[in-house]
Amino acid sequence: MSDNVLSVIPTDPCWQPGHDAAVNAVHALRAVTPEEDGTRAEWTETMMFVACGSNFERLFCPECDAVLDQMWWRDLFWDCLTCWTGPNRWT
């Protein structure tokens, strides 16, 4: 059986919710999905890519809605993953 994952990604990549906000979000989600017993909040101390696995359909520009080349995105992903040197290093 597969897992369902709900990823909430803020527009500011350096912002994270406080503990109380995460607890409230988990309680709200549990209220609408009582049959799920593994509902939890998780976050990391560093910035990271969030993969959607086999659910990936397309990549598009949020400004003009143009579909972007997946090979370009893959190359950009690997470049960022291997050379990020900012305060939130992806490792």
mmCIF file of C-alpha atoms in Angstrom, residues 6 16 19 30-32 35-36 40 44 54 67 91:
data_model
loop_
_atom_site.group_PDB
_atom_site.id
_atom_site.type_symbol
_atom_site.label_atom_id
_atom_site.label_comp_id
_atom_site.label_asym_id
_atom_site.label_seq_id
_atom_site.Cartn_x
_atom_site.Cartn_y
_atom_site.Cartn_z
ATOM 1 C CA LEU A 6 0.811 16.400 1.653
ATOM 2 C CA GLN A 16 9.148 27.575 8.580
ATOM 3 C CA HIS A 19 5.694 24.235 16.515
ATOM 4 C CA ARG A 30 -6.632 14.430 11.327
ATOM 5 C CA ALA A 31 -10.149 15.865 11.705
ATOM 6 C CA VAL A 32 -10.844 15.343 7.985
ATOM 7 C CA GLU A 35 -8.846 6.773 9.164
ATOM 8 C CA GLU A 36 -5.185 7.794 8.771
ATOM 9 C CA ARG A 40 2.479 13.989 11.385
ATOM 10 C CA THR A 44 14.141 20.095 8.041
ATOM 11 C CA SER A 54 5.678 9.099 -10.072
ATOM 12 C CA VAL A 67 5.768 24.222 -20.134
ATOM 13 C CA THR A 91 23.465 17.918 1.486
#
